[in-house]
Amino acid sequence: METPPTNLDGQDAAPAKKRRRDPEASRAAILEAARAAFAERGYAKTTVRDVARRAGVTHGLVLRHFTSKEQLFLAAVPSPRTLMAEVAGDPKTLPTRIARS
């Protein structure tokens, strides 16, 4: 019979979590966290580490996907072209469309 693994204190160690590799889900979580962080704190006060913490990923994974804070910001914030496409339409629904964008 196998004995369960123990930690340095001699207590039973918790089984290791299996990591799921889903680059698209990670990227989406990072972008969502970045949008929230930039909206709350602005560009200057938001850090890549803060975005990573909010997204539940590592700092390195954020940089693997986006290479820099600037690139992350550009990916997270709608471009003027995207925003202009959202502006066209019924003025009554404009605030909703802009918020969604």
PDB file of C-alpha atoms in Angstrom:
ATOM      1  CA  MET A   1       0.000   0.000   0.000  1.00  0.00           C
ATOM      2  CA  GLU A   2       1.323   3.442  -0.977  1.00  0.00           C
ATOM      3  CA  THR A   3       1.744   6.058   1.689  1.00  0.00           C
ATOM      4  CA  PRO A   4       0.353   9.496   0.869  1.00  0.00           C
ATOM      5  CA  PRO A   5       2.896  12.224   0.142  1.00  0.00           C
ATOM      6  CA  THR A   6       3.744  14.456   3.081  1.00  0.00           C
ATOM      7  CA  ASN A   7       5.043  17.989   3.361  1.00  0.00           C
ATOM      8  CA  LEU A   8       7.992  19.151   5.472  1.00  0.00           C
ATOM      9  CA  ASP A   9       5.865  19.190   8.637  1.00  0.00           C
ATOM     10  CA  GLY A  10       5.054  15.506   8.206  1.00  0.00           C
ATOM     11  CA  GLN A  11       1.415  16.280   7.405  1.00  0.00           C
ATOM     12  CA  ASP A  12      -0.343  14.858   4.393  1.00  0.00           C
ATOM     13  CA  ALA A  13       0.322  17.053   1.376  1.00  0.00           C
ATOM     14  CA  ALA A  14      -2.592  18.242  -0.715  1.00  0.00           C
ATOM     15  CA  PRO A  15      -2.723  16.718  -4.177  1.00  0.00           C
ATOM     16  CA  ALA A  16      -1.243  18.980  -6.831  1.00  0.00           C
ATOM     17  CA  LYS A  17      -3.761  20.911  -8.933  1.00  0.00           C
ATOM     18  CA  LYS A  18      -3.884  19.947 -12.556  1.00  0.00           C
ATOM     19  CA  ARG A  19      -3.371  22.945 -14.755  1.00  0.00           C
ATOM     20  CA  ARG A  20      -5.707  23.453 -17.646  1.00  0.00           C
ATOM     21  CA  ARG A  21      -4.141  24.933 -20.692  1.00  0.00           C
ATOM     22  CA  ASP A  22      -6.654  27.030 -22.500  1.00  0.00           C
ATOM     23  CA  PRO A  23      -4.876  29.972 -24.132  1.00  0.00           C
ATOM     24  CA  GLU A  24      -8.083  31.566 -25.399  1.00  0.00           C
ATOM     25  CA  ALA A  25      -9.730  31.468 -21.962  1.00  0.00           C
ATOM     26  CA  SER A  26      -6.564  32.862 -20.363  1.00  0.00           C
ATOM     27  CA  ARG A  27      -6.374  35.646 -22.935  1.00  0.00           C
ATOM     28  CA  ALA A  28     -10.047  36.519 -22.414  1.00  0.00           C
ATOM     29  CA  ALA A  29      -9.608  36.587 -18.617  1.00  0.00           C
ATOM     30  CA  ILE A  30      -6.533  38.820 -18.962  1.00  0.00           C
ATOM     31  CA  LEU A  31      -8.370  41.259 -21.245  1.00  0.00           C
ATOM     32  CA  GLU A  32     -11.376  41.403 -18.926  1.00  0.00           C
ATOM     33  CA  ALA A  33      -9.120  42.027 -15.916  1.00  0.00           C
ATOM     34  CA  ALA A  34      -7.150  44.655 -17.843  1.00  0.00           C
ATOM     35  CA  ARG A  35     -10.290  46.535 -18.846  1.00  0.00           C
ATOM     36  CA  ALA A  36     -11.449  46.612 -15.236  1.00  0.00           C
ATOM     37  CA  ALA A  37      -8.039  47.673 -13.917  1.00  0.00           C
ATOM     38  CA  PHE A  38      -7.520  50.412 -16.514  1.00  0.00           C
ATOM     39  CA  ALA A  39     -11.061  51.717 -15.908  1.00  0.00           C
ATOM     40  CA  GLU A  40     -10.571  51.793 -12.122  1.00  0.00           C
ATOM     41  CA  ARG A  41      -6.970  52.925 -11.833  1.00  0.00           C
ATOM     42  CA  GLY A  42      -6.021  54.430 -15.188  1.00  0.00           C
ATOM     43  CA  TYR A  43      -3.047  53.481 -17.326  1.00  0.00           C
ATOM     44  CA  ALA A  44      -0.306  54.916 -15.097  1.00  0.00           C
ATOM     45  CA  LYS A  45      -1.430  53.227 -11.875  1.00  0.00           C
ATOM     46  CA  THR A  46      -2.308  49.850 -13.374  1.00  0.00           C
ATOM     47  CA  THR A  47       0.466  47.258 -13.313  1.00  0.00           C
ATOM     48  CA  VAL A  48       0.839  44.049 -15.268  1.00  0.00           C
ATOM     49  CA  ARG A  49       1.064  42.208 -11.936  1.00  0.00           C
ATOM     50  CA  ASP A  50      -2.271  43.710 -10.859  1.00  0.00           C
ATOM     51  CA  VAL A  51      -3.903  42.559 -14.092  1.00  0.00           C
ATOM     52  CA  ALA A  52      -2.390  39.080 -13.677  1.00  0.00           C
ATOM     53  CA  ARG A  53      -3.675  38.824 -10.102  1.00  0.00           C
ATOM     54  CA  ARG A  54      -7.172  39.869 -11.150  1.00  0.00           C
ATOM     55  CA  ALA A  55      -7.156  37.365 -14.024  1.00  0.00           C
ATOM     56  CA  GLY A  56      -5.837  34.534 -11.851  1.00  0.00           C
ATOM     57  CA  VAL A  57      -2.754  34.004 -14.013  1.00  0.00           C
ATOM     58  CA  THR A  58       0.952  34.693 -13.696  1.00  0.00           C
ATOM     59  CA  HIS A  59       2.697  37.923 -14.634  1.00  0.00           C
ATOM     60  CA  GLY A  60       4.706  35.945 -17.199  1.00  0.00           C
ATOM     61  CA  LEU A  61       1.589  34.641 -18.913  1.00  0.00           C
ATOM     62  CA  VAL A  62       0.268  38.181 -19.354  1.00  0.00           C
ATOM     63  CA  LEU A  63       3.558  39.177 -20.970  1.00  0.00           C
ATOM     64  CA  ARG A  64       3.599  36.041 -23.102  1.00  0.00           C
ATOM     65  CA  HIS A  65       0.241  37.027 -24.572  1.00  0.00           C
ATOM     66  CA  PHE A  66       0.796  40.789 -24.833  1.00  0.00           C
ATOM     67  CA  THR A  67       4.596  41.482 -24.506  1.00  0.00           C
ATOM     68  CA  SER A  68       4.132  44.812 -22.631  1.00  0.00           C
ATOM     69  CA  LYS A  69       1.693  46.905 -20.638  1.00  0.00           C
ATOM     70  CA  GLU A  70       1.250  49.161 -23.661  1.00  0.00           C
ATOM     71  CA  GLN A  71       0.309  46.232 -25.911  1.00  0.00           C
ATOM     72  CA  LEU A  72      -2.082  44.964 -23.244  1.00  0.00           C
ATOM     73  CA  PHE A  73      -3.732  48.390 -23.058  1.00  0.00           C
ATOM     74  CA  LEU A  74      -4.080  48.592 -26.837  1.00  0.00           C
ATOM     75  CA  ALA A  75      -5.693  45.145 -26.937  1.00  0.00           C
ATOM     76  CA  ALA A  76      -8.017  45.834 -23.993  1.00  0.00           C
ATOM     77  CA  VAL A  77      -9.285  49.299 -24.925  1.00  0.00           C
ATOM     78  CA  PRO A  78     -11.448  49.725 -28.022  1.00  0.00           C
ATOM     79  CA  SER A  79      -9.811  51.511 -30.906  1.00  0.00           C
ATOM     80  CA  PRO A  80     -11.398  54.631 -32.399  1.00  0.00           C
ATOM     81  CA  ARG A  81     -12.426  52.555 -35.432  1.00  0.00           C
ATOM     82  CA  THR A  82     -14.229  50.017 -33.247  1.00  0.00           C
ATOM     83  CA  LEU A  83     -15.783  52.753 -31.174  1.00  0.00           C
ATOM     84  CA  MET A  84     -17.004  54.618 -34.260  1.00  0.00           C
ATOM     85  CA  ALA A  85     -18.722  51.465 -35.514  1.00  0.00           C
ATOM     86  CA  GLU A  86     -20.561  51.275 -32.177  1.00  0.00           C
ATOM     87  CA  VAL A  87     -21.591  54.950 -32.302  1.00  0.00           C
ATOM     88  CA  ALA A  88     -23.489  54.515 -35.576  1.00  0.00           C
ATOM     89  CA  GLY A  89     -27.105  53.635 -34.937  1.00  0.00           C
ATOM     90  CA  ASP A  90     -30.024  54.591 -32.731  1.00  0.00           C
ATOM     91  CA  PRO A  91     -29.063  57.408 -30.305  1.00  0.00           C
ATOM     92  CA  LYS A  92     -31.334  55.900 -27.633  1.00  0.00           C
ATOM     93  CA  THR A  93     -29.106  52.838 -27.322  1.00  0.00           C
ATOM     94  CA  LEU A  94     -25.798  54.713 -27.638  1.00  0.00           C
ATOM     95  CA  PRO A  95     -24.777  54.513 -23.941  1.00  0.00           C
ATOM     96  CA  THR A  96     -25.377  50.769 -23.876  1.00  0.00           C
ATOM     97  CA  ARG A  97     -23.430  50.200 -27.080  1.00  0.00           C
ATOM     98  CA  ILE A  98     -20.480  52.312 -25.903  1.00  0.00           C
ATOM     99  CA  ALA A  99     -20.375  50.565 -22.516  1.00  0.00           C
ATOM    100  CA  ARG A 100     -20.435  47.173 -24.214  1.00  0.00           C
ATOM    101  CA  SER A 101     -17.650  48.227 -26.546  1.00  0.00           C
TER     102      SER A 101
END
